[in-house]
């Protein structure tokens, strides 16, 4: 809805309020700020036409801006437009509102943030908050609501001596409230003040004329049909709306008011239909409550059956274990008794000793033959001792892994709802996680539930976080750095849900993502480097000047490296950034460099003939990395679809093959405080190379190209990025 549309809408609502057709209480939900969840205070109209408190816009901008400046802190990724934002200090708020306020060139100034109402990214442009209209009509309605809520509270006179009297009038020109006596004193007859406009007692004072936020001395008198917002004549003559179609404010007011009045009259005329639908919804709510209770009872019945089966199986298993235990103990007991008989004067030995006392030969032989066989058997058993039974119950270990997995996936009957599958190629993690999935029969699912949790084998299993999603992709924020996260998704059709998809494990970067763009001023060679308008992609091209210089082929020609750096420096904390090197690139160097080293590289004269002048000449001398001692820069070489691990002169365990396939995306991790830099394969979040670096000065992301090549910075994952991917 446009500015004039909102004005006419609220103006019409105020007429209905005056006629008693709409009560203040019924529109309370329209007067709540989506950010702070309280009544609007000085609401501003965002480019997406939603309103938000003036203070809330400042808090959003400052919180997001601080997240760029303090990316090394633990709270750098905690800002979210859905949460109640911590109030920044008043000096910061005053500073960001002050005209002409600018940050340091090394600090990004945030003008884009997600609207709390529609969650779409809105860009305030160069003027920031100063370019937004104040919603005076909404502010007036909020004030009327406040007065209705505190009808017993009187508005006191602003000019009375203590104790003040109750006010009877409010002057819109003076922005003050007066009692009868004070009004006569400060607005005497025959003076200019006597012509001031006065209304009943109020605390809401609004200007008589709406002024242009871009041209503060010009009043609004036209309406831009393309941008759908009020403008002044200077905006049309030479401003951003010079080529746009505009109309007069009176014409726009008349058109929009007629449309809005017609729509509101239609809705009011359908009051009986609305009441009927409300009654139907109430019946559906009761039916839902009954069906929900019935579903709970059925679920309890099913679980009780499972409990009974488990108890039955438990009893059966325990009986089998007890029977086996008793049988084994009986065997051991029999064996013990047999061995006890081998002792002197006990059992078999004692009986044999008594038999030896028999003097009658025939009687002795008759008895001793069977006794001798028993003695021989006992002797053999003694020589080869073997327990009568096993002590281990390995055969009685209950294997519940399969059943545990099935119980973990226990869900409602899917009734034909297929299991969604996460697309591993389109899912990735950077500053946030982007999860994409596809459903074999997309039209059968009403919604999806994306679950994720941190995977930590050293600790107990963490619970799943759930997010309801209407589409087939979702951006997850506020993930911890250097952690593994598991993601899975399930589809819903009404109250029926499918089983969960196969889990996808993603590893977050080792540090918060550092946001920067290529610097188009410091050392940028526009003859051989081509930078796009967004300043997130640079290409190296051999131009006409290089062709002319190649005429000196008889003495040899050397093409020097063309450097380009990030526009933001690093002075503390841990930072991570990623980029892609184009496969056709001949030679690219990437890494970090200190400010003083960059001064040496970018401002010293170069000898284009001699390749020995520059230490980092691009030759495979490894000179910039040959010394393992800490230096104020570290660059690795990438080219011809290869990643070259630098040589280390003092390393005893040199890898046999220093040439690796070039990763699709490369990440750099800088720990400024510890003086460490590492290079990562972003696809697997695997460290390829790490070394010390001297961080005594401000460090910058550094890149160098020679010959044909291209570098593309990874775009941060945001809700806006997700919409772009869906459009593609």
XYZ file of C-alpha atoms in Angstrom:
728
model
C 0.000 0.000 0.000
C 1.270 3.501 -0.858
C 1.744 6.470 1.426
C -1.387 8.204 0.126
C -3.206 4.869 0.241
C -2.361 4.475 3.907
C -3.386 8.059 4.598
C -6.766 7.620 2.938
C -7.275 4.227 4.568
C -6.664 5.491 8.067
C -8.620 8.649 7.339
C -11.602 6.550 6.369
C -11.161 4.377 9.460
C -11.166 7.539 11.571
C -14.480 8.554 9.956
C -15.888 5.140 10.844
C -14.576 5.583 14.372
C -16.294 8.940 14.588
C -19.581 7.396 13.416
C -19.193 4.573 15.939
C -19.098 1.795 13.345
C -15.664 0.615 14.434
C -14.404 0.574 18.009
C -10.847 1.401 18.982
C -10.464 -1.950 20.693
C -11.114 -3.895 17.476
C -8.155 -2.361 15.581
C -5.560 -2.838 18.307
C -3.676 -5.476 16.310
C -3.130 -2.938 13.493
C -1.419 -0.549 15.908
C 1.318 -2.931 17.085
C 4.877 -2.578 15.758
C 6.063 -5.922 14.279
C 9.563 -5.406 15.736
C 8.996 -4.429 19.374
C 5.428 -5.844 19.639
C 4.274 -2.630 21.317
C 2.174 0.329 20.186
C 3.833 2.337 17.417
C 6.027 5.250 18.486
C 6.844 7.702 15.665
C 6.224 5.075 12.948
C 8.158 5.240 9.657
C 7.037 3.782 6.322
C 9.560 1.333 4.869
C 10.035 0.874 1.089
C 7.961 -2.332 1.337
C 5.098 -0.100 2.681
C 5.105 -1.665 6.165
C 5.400 0.639 9.169
C 7.904 0.288 11.999
C 8.866 2.429 14.987
C 11.590 5.022 14.435
C 13.609 3.619 17.314
C 13.204 0.033 16.060
C 14.696 0.947 12.657
C 17.718 2.436 14.407
C 18.132 -0.612 16.618
C 17.945 -2.948 13.629
C 20.533 -0.968 11.683
C 22.899 -0.575 14.636
C 22.633 -4.222 15.655
C 23.305 -5.464 12.133
C 26.070 -2.885 11.667
C 27.773 -3.952 14.898
C 27.618 -7.586 13.754
C 29.901 -6.585 10.842
C 32.337 -4.719 13.095
C 32.499 -7.395 15.801
C 32.412 -10.557 13.708
C 35.154 -12.030 15.878
C 33.021 -11.904 19.009
C 30.683 -14.636 20.175
C 27.629 -12.477 19.623
C 28.420 -11.475 16.044
C 25.841 -13.827 14.561
C 23.140 -13.413 17.163
C 21.181 -10.615 15.524
C 17.807 -11.664 14.194
C 14.868 -9.527 13.145
C 12.512 -11.956 14.849
C 13.978 -11.353 18.294
C 13.606 -8.419 20.630
C 16.720 -6.421 19.884
C 18.903 -5.058 22.689
C 18.676 -1.296 22.918
C 21.910 0.372 21.815
C 23.340 3.334 23.636
C 21.687 6.718 23.057
C 24.892 8.272 21.754
C 24.958 5.694 18.966
C 21.326 6.380 18.071
C 21.944 10.116 18.010
C 25.045 9.618 15.876
C 23.306 7.511 13.232
C 20.428 10.034 12.996
C 22.703 13.041 12.613
C 22.813 14.406 9.024
C 26.109 13.785 7.283
C 27.047 10.999 9.684
C 29.537 8.583 8.099
C 31.538 5.659 9.333
C 35.181 4.940 8.666
C 35.960 3.796 5.142
C 37.113 0.497 6.569
C 33.782 -0.130 8.307
C 30.714 -1.226 6.303
C 27.611 0.871 6.902
C 24.495 -1.278 6.887
C 21.437 0.121 5.060
C 19.789 -3.223 4.257
C 17.855 -5.268 6.803
C 14.928 -7.721 6.829
C 11.539 -6.083 7.377
C 10.009 -7.569 10.558
C 6.583 -7.457 8.894
C 7.192 -9.313 5.606
C 10.766 -10.624 6.172
C 11.902 -9.227 2.801
C 15.163 -7.292 2.677
C 14.640 -3.531 2.383
C 17.350 -1.092 1.306
C 17.147 2.431 2.722
C 19.641 3.805 0.209
C 22.207 6.529 0.811
C 19.954 8.732 2.986
C 19.119 5.885 5.351
C 16.452 6.721 7.924
C 16.301 10.327 6.724
C 14.783 9.129 3.451
C 11.724 7.529 5.109
C 8.289 9.143 5.509
C 6.798 9.456 8.950
C 3.320 7.870 9.149
C 1.451 10.722 10.824
C -1.976 9.207 10.195
C -1.081 5.981 11.951
C 0.514 7.998 14.739
C -2.735 9.934 15.201
C -4.785 6.742 15.433
C -2.343 5.287 17.976
C -2.668 8.447 20.038
C -6.469 8.170 19.947
C -6.134 4.585 21.105
C -3.893 5.644 23.975
C -6.397 8.315 24.999
C -9.251 5.832 24.861
C -7.230 3.420 26.983
C -6.534 6.115 29.575
C -9.790 8.047 29.355
C -9.618 8.870 33.043
C -6.169 10.431 32.688
C -6.298 14.127 31.859
C -3.726 16.004 29.750
C -2.263 18.804 31.857
C -1.338 22.328 30.768
C 2.303 22.706 29.667
C 2.606 26.395 30.691
C 0.936 26.515 34.114
C 2.954 27.057 37.216
C 2.867 24.083 39.600
C 0.432 22.596 40.200
C -0.644 22.579 36.504
C -4.294 22.821 35.521
C -6.093 20.427 33.207
C -5.681 21.507 29.579
C -8.649 22.432 27.404
C -6.878 23.065 24.088
C -3.751 22.002 22.216
C -2.059 24.317 19.722
C -0.798 22.481 16.622
C 1.541 25.376 15.732
C 3.110 25.648 19.188
C 3.022 21.861 19.839
C 1.805 22.495 23.381
C -1.346 22.073 25.494
C -2.997 24.981 27.404
C -5.659 25.608 29.977
C -8.118 28.428 29.235
C -6.158 31.100 31.116
C -2.770 30.192 29.627
C -4.220 29.998 26.127
C -5.507 33.577 26.423
C -2.143 34.759 27.746
C -0.019 33.140 25.013
C -2.508 33.690 22.159
C -3.747 37.271 22.658
C -6.204 38.805 20.231
C -4.772 40.875 17.428
C -1.489 38.924 17.213
C -0.211 36.292 14.795
C -0.549 33.591 17.436
C -4.276 34.220 17.595
C -4.469 32.671 14.108
C -2.871 29.402 15.249
C -4.759 26.160 14.732
C -5.981 24.585 17.943
C -7.711 21.290 18.688
C -8.859 19.395 21.759
C -6.276 18.224 24.302
C -3.758 15.856 22.707
C -0.139 14.766 23.003
C 0.259 14.040 19.290
C 1.419 17.050 17.288
C 1.894 16.623 13.571
C 3.065 19.142 10.949
C 0.440 20.791 8.773
C 2.374 20.081 5.579
C 4.134 16.841 4.646
C 7.692 17.697 3.537
C 9.902 15.739 1.139
C 12.544 13.664 2.985
C 15.058 14.145 0.138
C 14.453 17.899 -0.269
C 13.612 19.012 3.238
C 12.451 22.519 2.251
C 9.997 21.289 -0.392
C 6.457 20.160 0.302
C 4.946 17.002 -1.155
C 2.664 17.839 -4.101
C 2.903 14.883 -6.528
C 2.610 11.109 -6.489
C 4.995 8.768 -8.367
C 2.963 5.949 -9.909
C 6.036 3.793 -10.560
C 7.526 3.959 -7.050
C 4.068 4.430 -5.468
C 5.148 7.148 -3.066
C 4.663 10.930 -2.672
C 7.342 13.198 -4.196
C 8.052 16.896 -4.623
C 8.633 18.835 -7.848
C 12.440 18.674 -7.400
C 12.277 14.868 -7.302
C 10.514 15.005 -10.663
C 12.733 17.657 -12.258
C 16.187 16.320 -11.467
C 15.892 13.621 -8.848
C 15.392 9.871 -8.871
C 11.886 10.234 -10.299
C 12.725 12.395 -13.324
C 11.797 9.653 -15.808
C 8.878 8.291 -13.815
C 5.216 8.896 -14.444
C 3.699 11.141 -11.774
C 0.253 12.525 -11.030
C -1.077 15.289 -8.825
C -1.577 14.577 -5.168
C -5.270 15.486 -5.356
C -5.824 13.052 -8.227
C -3.969 10.254 -6.408
C -5.880 11.043 -3.225
C -9.227 10.927 -5.008
C -8.450 7.688 -6.880
C -7.058 5.813 -3.904
C -9.770 6.996 -1.559
C -12.485 5.882 -3.962
C -10.916 2.438 -4.306
C -10.343 2.038 -0.574
C -13.811 3.343 0.324
C -15.404 0.949 -2.142
C -13.469 -2.013 -0.738
C -14.258 -1.094 2.877
C -17.949 -0.604 2.062
C -17.961 -4.030 0.440
C -16.416 -5.603 3.550
C -18.854 -3.815 5.875
C -21.748 -4.940 3.662
C -20.601 -8.528 4.060
C -20.833 -8.394 7.838
C -23.382 -11.214 8.014
C -21.193 -13.395 5.811
C -18.160 -12.680 7.994
C -20.109 -13.565 11.141
C -21.277 -16.789 9.506
C -17.694 -17.692 8.620
C -16.582 -16.856 12.165
C -19.236 -19.235 13.498
C -18.025 -21.893 11.081
C -14.451 -21.360 12.240
C -15.533 -21.694 15.872
C -17.214 -25.023 15.044
C -14.075 -26.142 13.247
C -12.024 -25.201 16.305
C -14.266 -27.335 18.534
C -14.133 -30.192 16.041
C -10.354 -29.877 15.897
C -10.155 -29.998 19.687
C -12.308 -33.147 19.815
C -10.395 -34.827 17.000
C -7.116 -33.890 18.666
C -8.158 -35.502 21.945
C -9.330 -38.593 20.052
C -6.011 -38.773 18.217
C -4.167 -38.502 21.537
C -6.195 -41.382 22.980
C -5.474 -43.513 19.924
C -1.778 -42.688 20.138
C -1.737 -43.630 23.823
C -3.448 -46.940 22.965
C -0.840 -47.733 20.327
C 2.018 -46.907 22.675
C 0.469 -49.015 25.436
C 0.355 -51.943 22.999
C 4.019 -51.366 22.294
C 4.680 -51.295 26.038
C 2.846 -54.633 26.422
C 4.854 -56.205 23.595
C 8.075 -54.888 25.118
C 7.137 -56.175 28.568
C 6.266 -59.584 27.097
C 9.527 -59.744 25.184
C 11.392 -58.521 28.245
C 9.881 -61.292 30.397
C 10.643 -63.943 27.763
C 14.249 -62.800 27.342
C 14.856 -62.660 31.092
C 13.395 -66.190 31.550
C 15.686 -67.535 28.819
C 18.702 -65.902 30.470
C 17.716 -67.306 33.903
C 17.243 -70.831 32.465
C 20.634 -70.721 30.756
C 22.251 -69.414 33.902
C 20.699 -72.213 36.041
C 21.781 -74.904 33.568
C 25.356 -73.628 33.502
C 25.538 -73.344 37.282
C 24.276 -76.927 37.618
C 27.004 -78.135 35.277
C 29.655 -76.226 37.198
C 28.319 -77.651 40.478
C 28.489 -81.229 39.163
C 32.051 -80.628 37.941
C 33.022 -79.197 41.316
C 31.642 -82.269 43.105
C 33.547 -84.566 40.758
C 36.820 -82.762 41.410
C 36.183 -82.741 45.139
C 35.977 -86.584 44.882
C 39.548 -86.621 43.690
C 40.784 -85.278 46.998
C 42.257 -87.703 49.583
C 39.716 -89.349 51.860
C 36.946 -87.789 49.776
C 34.620 -89.285 47.190
C 36.158 -91.509 44.544
C 39.689 -91.477 46.015
C 38.427 -92.366 49.467
C 36.315 -95.156 48.042
C 39.328 -96.492 46.100
C 41.446 -96.386 49.228
C 38.878 -98.547 50.996
C 38.768 -100.997 48.064
C 42.557 -101.413 48.304
C 42.048 -102.789 51.786
C 40.149 -105.811 50.336
C 42.308 -108.997 50.720
C 40.078 -111.414 48.823
C 41.468 -111.474 45.299
C 38.277 -112.452 43.513
C 36.236 -109.844 45.354
C 38.914 -107.169 44.722
C 39.097 -107.893 40.998
C 35.331 -107.868 40.712
C 35.127 -104.377 42.242
C 38.414 -102.826 41.117
C 37.855 -103.243 37.357
C 35.018 -100.669 37.141
C 36.712 -98.508 39.767
C 39.914 -98.401 37.726
C 38.037 -97.155 34.678
C 36.585 -94.313 36.742
C 40.011 -93.456 38.149
C 41.528 -93.355 34.645
C 38.731 -91.076 33.416
C 39.254 -88.733 36.383
C 43.015 -88.702 35.685
C 42.505 -87.766 32.033
C 40.055 -85.036 33.059
C 42.628 -83.678 35.467
C 45.301 -83.550 32.757
C 43.075 -81.677 30.283
C 40.985 -79.340 32.455
C 37.974 -77.861 30.672
C 35.073 -76.022 32.352
C 31.758 -77.763 31.963
C 30.033 -74.585 30.679
C 30.770 -71.086 29.311
C 30.631 -68.032 31.538
C 29.945 -65.575 28.707
C 26.394 -64.630 27.751
C 27.311 -63.100 24.402
C 24.630 -65.142 22.687
C 22.040 -63.545 24.957
C 22.815 -59.868 24.197
C 19.632 -58.247 22.915
C 20.209 -56.479 19.569
C 17.863 -53.462 19.499
C 19.697 -51.294 16.941
C 17.195 -51.952 14.156
C 14.219 -51.543 16.469
C 15.735 -48.367 17.949
C 16.105 -46.893 14.456
C 12.511 -47.815 13.620
C 11.242 -46.345 16.876
C 13.231 -43.184 16.206
C 11.385 -42.815 12.909
C 8.048 -43.659 14.519
C 5.535 -41.210 13.083
C 1.991 -40.951 11.837
C 0.865 -43.144 9.010
C 2.107 -41.394 5.856
C -0.879 -42.446 3.746
C 1.088 -42.086 0.529
C 3.094 -38.949 1.436
C 6.529 -39.580 -0.031
C 9.734 -38.927 1.865
C 11.425 -35.664 0.754
C 15.106 -35.811 -0.191
C 17.673 -33.132 0.669
C 19.595 -31.884 -2.358
C 23.238 -32.077 -1.271
C 24.530 -30.153 -4.308
C 22.306 -27.122 -3.689
C 22.625 -27.199 0.105
C 25.589 -25.391 1.604
C 26.773 -23.471 4.651
C 28.559 -20.114 4.810
C 27.467 -17.270 7.078
C 24.173 -19.161 7.312
C 23.056 -22.594 6.157
C 20.972 -22.989 2.995
C 19.055 -26.278 2.854
C 17.317 -27.311 -0.373
C 15.188 -30.405 -0.836
C 12.864 -31.842 -3.453
C 9.718 -33.888 -3.109
C 8.839 -36.597 -5.645
C 5.226 -35.451 -5.623
C 5.421 -31.822 -4.543
C 1.692 -31.102 -4.843
C 0.852 -33.722 -2.236
C 2.610 -31.884 0.611
C 1.047 -28.860 2.326
C 4.157 -27.955 4.291
C 7.476 -29.264 5.530
C 9.262 -29.375 8.865
C 13.026 -28.867 8.723
C 14.896 -30.267 11.726
C 18.504 -29.557 12.644
C 20.807 -30.088 15.590
C 24.470 -29.826 16.463
C 26.361 -33.111 16.203
C 28.775 -33.593 19.096
C 29.974 -37.103 19.799
C 31.640 -36.138 23.059
C 28.388 -34.956 24.616
C 24.928 -36.432 24.957
C 22.648 -36.249 21.950
C 21.094 -32.809 21.556
C 17.413 -32.337 20.778
C 16.218 -31.382 17.296
C 15.234 -27.804 16.457
C 12.154 -27.604 14.226
C 11.142 -24.979 11.661
C 7.941 -25.115 9.614
C 8.539 -24.271 5.937
C 6.016 -23.773 3.144
C 8.516 -24.075 0.265
C 11.342 -26.488 -0.488
C 14.260 -24.460 0.842
C 15.170 -22.607 4.017
C 17.967 -20.414 5.374
C 19.084 -21.323 8.923
C 20.937 -18.657 10.892
C 22.594 -18.408 14.324
C 24.705 -21.562 13.875
C 27.861 -21.921 15.942
C 31.220 -21.716 14.203
C 33.382 -24.786 13.555
C 30.626 -27.298 14.353
C 28.907 -30.171 12.567
C 25.163 -29.845 12.096
C 22.717 -32.534 11.004
C 19.697 -31.592 8.893
C 16.636 -33.613 7.940
C 13.166 -32.799 6.637
C 9.733 -34.385 6.596
C 6.591 -33.563 4.612
C 3.103 -32.848 5.952
C -0.261 -33.358 4.291
C -2.798 -32.018 6.747
C -2.052 -33.821 10.027
C -0.331 -36.704 8.226
C 3.447 -36.584 7.950
C 6.030 -38.606 6.076
C 9.090 -40.256 7.640
C 12.191 -38.088 7.953
C 14.616 -37.790 5.070
C 18.176 -39.024 5.204
C 20.308 -36.738 7.369
C 22.740 -34.278 5.793
C 25.838 -33.309 7.796
C 27.359 -29.870 7.140
C 30.380 -28.316 8.865
C 30.201 -24.594 9.628
C 33.192 -22.316 8.932
C 35.845 -22.062 11.670
C 34.982 -18.400 12.352
C 32.231 -15.847 11.628
C 32.062 -14.764 7.991
C 33.925 -11.541 7.188
C 32.056 -9.290 4.734
C 33.965 -7.103 2.293
C 34.089 -6.080 -1.365
C 36.985 -5.501 -3.758
C 38.601 -2.072 -3.328
C 38.295 -0.099 -6.578
C 40.729 2.608 -5.465
C 43.695 1.134 -3.599
C 46.086 -0.341 -6.206
C 43.329 -1.216 -8.672
C 44.694 -1.406 -12.249
C 41.747 -0.643 -14.523
C 43.830 -1.298 -17.643
C 44.206 -5.011 -16.949
C 41.566 -5.679 -14.286
C 37.813 -5.559 -14.862
C 35.643 -5.063 -11.741
C 31.861 -5.523 -11.880
C 29.415 -2.950 -10.476
C 28.734 -4.959 -7.306
C 32.510 -5.121 -6.659
C 32.339 -8.825 -5.805
C 33.926 -10.138 -9.025
C 37.210 -9.248 -10.732
C 38.657 -10.494 -14.023
C 42.137 -10.167 -15.505
C 42.328 -9.599 -19.238
C 45.278 -9.100 -21.550
C 44.647 -5.752 -23.242
C 46.164 -3.673 -26.036
C 48.868 -2.214 -23.779
C 50.176 -5.694 -23.065
C 50.292 -6.417 -26.794
C 52.344 -3.291 -27.444
C 54.765 -4.125 -24.649
C 55.268 -7.592 -26.118
C 57.155 -5.982 -29.047
C 60.210 -6.110 -26.787
C 60.300 -9.857 -27.196
C 63.965 -9.786 -28.235
C 64.924 -8.811 -24.682
C 62.142 -10.779 -22.983
C 58.977 -9.432 -21.475
C 57.665 -10.131 -18.011
C 54.024 -9.649 -17.051
C 53.789 -8.514 -13.425
C 51.049 -9.459 -10.982
C 48.034 -7.156 -10.717
C 46.966 -6.804 -7.093
C 43.521 -6.049 -5.707
C 42.536 -6.065 -2.019
C 39.428 -6.014 0.151
C 37.931 -2.675 1.143
C 37.812 -3.588 4.851
C 40.765 -4.226 7.135
C 41.112 -6.583 10.101
C 42.585 -5.512 13.430
C 41.361 -8.214 15.818
C 39.457 -11.470 16.197
C 38.819 -14.512 14.018
C 37.472 -14.113 10.479
C 36.587 -16.332 7.536
C 35.779 -15.534 3.905
C 35.367 -17.605 0.747
C 35.592 -17.137 -3.009
C 35.688 -19.046 -6.286
C 38.563 -19.002 -8.776
C 37.416 -19.458 -12.365
C 38.666 -22.745 -13.917
C 40.179 -20.918 -16.912
C 42.474 -18.831 -14.655
C 46.170 -19.037 -15.559
C 47.735 -17.769 -12.316
C 46.011 -16.387 -9.223
C 47.473 -15.699 -5.793
C 45.199 -15.407 -2.769
C 45.753 -14.796 0.930
C 46.319 -11.934 3.368
C 48.745 -9.033 3.541
C 49.459 -6.246 6.006
C 48.899 -2.577 5.219
C 52.624 -1.751 5.153
C 53.395 -4.636 2.787
C 50.595 -3.494 0.479
C 52.099 -0.013 0.429
C 55.370 -1.550 -0.753
C 53.669 -3.641 -3.435
C 51.216 -1.066 -4.750
C 53.296 2.120 -4.661
C 56.831 0.971 -5.563
C 57.877 1.368 -9.236
C 58.019 -1.860 -11.223
C 60.428 -3.004 -13.888
C 58.306 -4.704 -16.529
C 61.380 -6.179 -18.213
C 63.110 -7.916 -15.333
C 61.333 -10.728 -13.534
C 63.943 -10.613 -10.782
C 62.892 -7.230 -9.434
C 59.788 -8.317 -7.605
C 60.082 -10.864 -4.851
C 56.618 -12.210 -5.612
C 57.184 -12.491 -9.345
C 54.776 -15.280 -10.016
C 57.566 -17.743 -10.789
C 57.653 -21.004 -8.902
C 60.464 -19.837 -6.683
C 58.299 -20.053 -3.615
C 60.186 -17.048 -2.305
C 57.215 -15.561 -0.527
C 56.586 -18.837 1.276
C 60.021 -20.381 1.413
C 60.756 -18.922 4.814
C 58.665 -20.474 7.552
C 59.216 -17.520 9.871
C 56.279 -15.208 10.436
C 55.921 -12.630 7.642
C 53.403 -9.795 7.177
C 51.744 -11.631 4.262
C 50.861 -15.117 3.052
C 49.796 -15.946 -0.506
C 49.174 -19.316 -2.118
C 49.209 -19.981 -5.851
C 46.190 -21.258 -7.773
C 46.047 -21.811 -11.498
C 45.308 -24.188 -14.346
C 42.743 -25.956 -12.121
C 45.425 -26.717 -9.495
C 46.057 -25.659 -5.885
C 49.774 -25.385 -5.055
C 50.791 -25.942 -1.439
C 53.747 -23.590 -0.738
C 57.162 -25.016 0.036
C 58.469 -24.971 3.581
C 62.258 -24.765 3.916
C 62.361 -25.995 7.523
C 59.602 -28.606 7.405
C 60.858 -32.168 7.819
C 57.626 -33.795 6.686
C 57.289 -32.293 3.221
C 54.327 -33.852 1.324
C 55.327 -35.827 -1.722
C 52.783 -34.061 -3.896
C 52.296 -30.337 -3.333
C 49.824 -30.009 -6.215
C 46.151 -30.608 -5.397
C 43.021 -30.312 -7.538
C 41.579 -26.808 -7.278
C 38.510 -26.791 -4.985
C 35.271 -25.385 -6.342
C 35.248 -22.825 -3.538
C 38.200 -21.769 -1.379
C 37.992 -20.369 2.146
C 40.542 -18.379 4.162
C 40.591 -18.364 7.975
C 42.563 -15.631 9.756
C 43.136 -15.671 13.506
C 44.506 -12.160 13.989
C 45.220 -12.512 17.714
C 47.230 -15.752 17.326
C 48.795 -14.801 13.990
C 47.572 -17.840 12.053
C 46.159 -18.128 8.530
C 44.650 -21.259 6.980
C 43.248 -22.161 3.562
C 40.172 -24.398 3.311
C 38.362 -26.529 0.770
C 34.837 -25.151 1.223
C 33.116 -28.224 -0.237
C 34.369 -30.417 2.616
C 35.440 -27.644 5.060
C 38.900 -29.245 5.105
C 42.092 -27.339 5.910
C 44.578 -27.598 3.039
C 47.406 -25.405 4.349
C 48.162 -23.429 7.520
C 51.035 -21.214 8.660
C 52.050 -18.295 10.868
C 51.632 -14.693 9.697
C 52.774 -11.415 11.239
C 49.629 -9.485 12.267
C 51.311 -6.460 13.828
C 49.531 -4.173 11.330
C 46.065 -4.034 9.805
C 45.527 -7.115 7.631
C 43.591 -7.123 4.355
C 42.278 -9.900 2.100
C 44.727 -9.834 -0.835
C 44.435 -11.176 -4.365
C 46.746 -11.076 -7.387
C 46.151 -12.127 -10.999
C 48.414 -12.668 -13.999
C 47.171 -13.514 -17.468
C 43.539 -14.502 -17.929
C 41.703 -15.210 -14.705
C 38.718 -14.410 -12.544
C 37.763 -14.349 -8.853
C 34.182 -14.329 -7.523
C 33.513 -13.615 -3.834
C 30.988 -15.930 -2.219
C 27.658 -14.177 -1.701
C 26.375 -14.276 1.893
C 23.343 -16.489 2.362
C 20.285 -14.387 3.259
C 16.527 -14.537 2.754
C 17.023 -12.318 -0.304
C 19.557 -14.826 -1.666
C 16.965 -17.583 -1.189
C 14.351 -15.663 -3.195
C 16.892 -15.154 -5.987
C 17.648 -18.881 -6.061
C 13.912 -19.673 -6.287
C 13.489 -17.244 -9.180
C 16.390 -18.894 -10.981
